[in-house]
Amino acid sequence: MLIQTILSSAMFTRLITLIAGVLFGLGMMISGMVDPVNVIGFLDITGDWNPSLMFVMGGALMVFMPIYFLVVRRLDKPVCDNEFKITTNNTVDPKLLTGATLFGIGWGIAGVCPGPAVTSLSGGNLAIVAFTLSMLIGFFIVVRIESRHENVG
C-alpha cells in the first residue's frame, strides 16, 4: 500500500520526469545531436554525409527496445500517468502533410530539431534562442488559426 501511494504521488511523477529529461538532455549533448553542423551533415546525403546521428539513434534503440518489450509494453498504465494516450487517428490528410513539410523545411534550414533546440538553450547560443522563440511563435500562430476555424465552424 505504501509503495503504491509513493508510485502514484505527484512528487514521484515529477522526479521520474526530471530524471528522464536530464538523461535525454545529457544524451543529446554528449552525442552531438544538438550541434547543427552534425544534423545538417546527417541530412546532406548527396554531399559530405555524416552518418554519426544514425549510430546515435541505433544505440538509443538498442537500449530502448529490450526495455520496451520486457517492461513498458507489459504495463497496465504508464509510470507517470493514469492511462496510455494512444491516438486512434491514422489518417494522412493535408494538415498532416503540410505540417510535416513545414517541419522538415525548418529542420533542414536550421539543422536543429525542437528537442535538441530546447536542450541547447542552456548553452546560450543566440541562434538557438532565436530558433526556439520562432518555434514558439509558430505554435502560437497555429493555435490562433485553429481556434478561429473552430469558432467559425
Coordinates of C-alpha atoms in Angstrom, one line a residue, residues 13-149:
T13 CA 6.0 11.7 -11.2
R14 CA 7.9 14.9 -11.1
L15 CA 11.1 13.1 -10.1
I16 CA 10.8 10.5 -12.8
T17 CA 10.1 13.3 -15.4
L18 CA 13.1 15.2 -14.1
I19 CA 15.4 12.2 -14.3
A20 CA 14.1 11.3 -17.8
G21 CA 14.6 14.9 -19.0
V22 CA 18.1 15.1 -17.6
L23 CA 19.1 11.8 -19.2
F24 CA 17.6 12.8 -22.5
G25 CA 19.4 16.2 -22.5
L26 CA 22.7 14.6 -21.5
G27 CA 22.4 12.0 -24.2
M28 CA 21.7 14.7 -26.9
M29 CA 24.6 16.9 -25.7
I30 CA 27.1 14.1 -25.4
S31 CA 26.2 12.5 -28.8
G32 CA 26.4 15.9 -30.6
M33 CA 22.7 15.8 -31.6
V34 CA 22.4 19.5 -30.5
D35 CA 25.1 20.7 -32.9
P36 CA 23.5 22.0 -36.1
V37 CA 26.7 21.1 -38.1
N38 CA 26.2 17.4 -37.2
V39 CA 22.5 17.5 -38.0
I40 CA 23.0 19.3 -41.4
G41 CA 25.8 16.8 -42.1
F42 CA 23.5 13.9 -41.5
L43 CA 20.8 15.4 -43.7
D44 CA 23.2 16.1 -46.6
I45 CA 23.0 12.7 -48.1
T46 CA 24.2 13.9 -51.5
G47 CA 27.2 15.9 -50.2
D48 CA 29.5 15.4 -47.3
W49 CA 27.3 13.0 -45.5
N50 CA 27.9 12.4 -41.7
P51 CA 26.2 9.2 -40.6
S52 CA 27.1 9.6 -36.9
L53 CA 23.5 10.5 -35.8
M54 CA 22.3 7.2 -37.3
F55 CA 24.6 5.5 -34.9
V56 CA 23.3 7.6 -32.0
M57 CA 19.7 6.6 -32.9
G58 CA 20.8 2.9 -33.3
G59 CA 22.4 3.0 -29.9
A60 CA 19.4 4.5 -28.4
L61 CA 17.1 1.9 -29.9
M62 CA 19.4 -0.9 -28.7
V63 CA 18.9 0.3 -25.2
F64 CA 15.2 1.2 -25.5
M65 CA 13.9 -1.9 -27.4
P66 CA 14.6 -4.5 -24.8
I67 CA 13.3 -2.3 -22.0
Y68 CA 10.1 -1.6 -24.1
F69 CA 9.4 -5.2 -24.9
L70 CA 10.3 -6.6 -21.5
V71 CA 8.9 -3.9 -19.2
V72 CA 7.0 -0.9 -20.8
R73 CA 4.8 -2.9 -23.1
R74 CA 3.6 -5.1 -20.3
L75 CA 2.5 -2.2 -18.1
D76 CA -1.2 -1.7 -17.5
K77 CA -0.6 2.1 -17.2
P78 CA 2.3 4.4 -17.6
V79 CA 4.5 5.2 -14.6
C80 CA 3.7 8.9 -14.7
D81 CA 0.0 8.9 -15.7
N82 CA -3.3 7.1 -15.2
E83 CA -3.6 5.8 -18.8
F84 CA -1.7 5.4 -22.0
K85 CA -2.7 8.1 -24.5
I86 CA -2.6 6.4 -27.9
T87 CA -4.0 8.1 -30.9
T88 CA -6.7 6.4 -33.0
N89 CA -6.2 8.9 -35.8
N90 CA -4.3 7.2 -38.6
T91 CA -5.4 9.5 -41.5
V92 CA -2.9 11.1 -43.7
D93 CA -4.6 14.4 -44.5
P94 CA -3.5 17.8 -46.0
K95 CA -3.0 19.2 -42.4
L96 CA -0.5 16.4 -41.6
L97 CA 1.3 16.7 -44.9
T98 CA 1.5 20.5 -44.6
G99 CA 2.8 20.3 -41.0
A100 CA 5.4 17.6 -41.8
T101 CA 6.6 19.6 -44.8
L102 CA 7.0 22.8 -42.8
F103 CA 8.7 20.9 -40.0
G104 CA 11.1 19.3 -42.5
I105 CA 11.9 22.6 -44.2
G106 CA 12.6 24.3 -40.8
W107 CA 14.7 21.4 -39.6
G108 CA 16.7 21.4 -42.8
I109 CA 17.3 25.1 -42.9
A110 CA 18.2 25.4 -39.2
G111 CA 19.7 22.0 -38.7
V112 CA 18.0 21.8 -35.3
C113 CA 15.1 19.7 -34.2
P114 CA 12.8 21.0 -31.4
G115 CA 14.1 18.6 -28.7
P116 CA 17.7 19.4 -29.2
A117 CA 16.9 23.1 -29.6
V118 CA 15.4 23.2 -26.1
T119 CA 18.4 21.3 -24.7
S120 CA 20.7 23.7 -26.5
L121 CA 19.2 26.7 -24.8
S122 CA 21.4 26.0 -21.8
G123 CA 24.4 26.9 -24.0
G124 CA 23.2 30.5 -24.5
N125 CA 23.7 30.4 -28.3
L126 CA 21.6 33.3 -29.6
A127 CA 20.8 31.5 -32.9
I128 CA 19.2 28.6 -30.8
V129 CA 17.3 31.2 -28.7
A130 CA 16.0 32.8 -31.9
F131 CA 15.1 29.4 -33.3
T132 CA 13.2 28.4 -30.1
L133 CA 11.4 31.7 -29.9
S134 CA 10.4 31.4 -33.6
M135 CA 9.2 27.9 -33.0
L136 CA 7.1 29.1 -30.0
I137 CA 5.7 31.9 -32.2
G138 CA 4.8 29.3 -34.8
F139 CA 3.0 27.2 -32.1
F140 CA 1.0 30.4 -31.1
I141 CA 0.1 31.2 -34.7
V142 CA -1.3 27.7 -35.4
V143 CA -3.3 27.7 -32.1
R144 CA -4.8 31.1 -33.1
I145 CA -5.6 29.9 -36.6
E146 CA -7.2 26.7 -35.4
S147 CA -9.3 28.4 -32.7
R148 CA -10.6 30.8 -35.4
H149 CA -11.6 27.9 -37.6

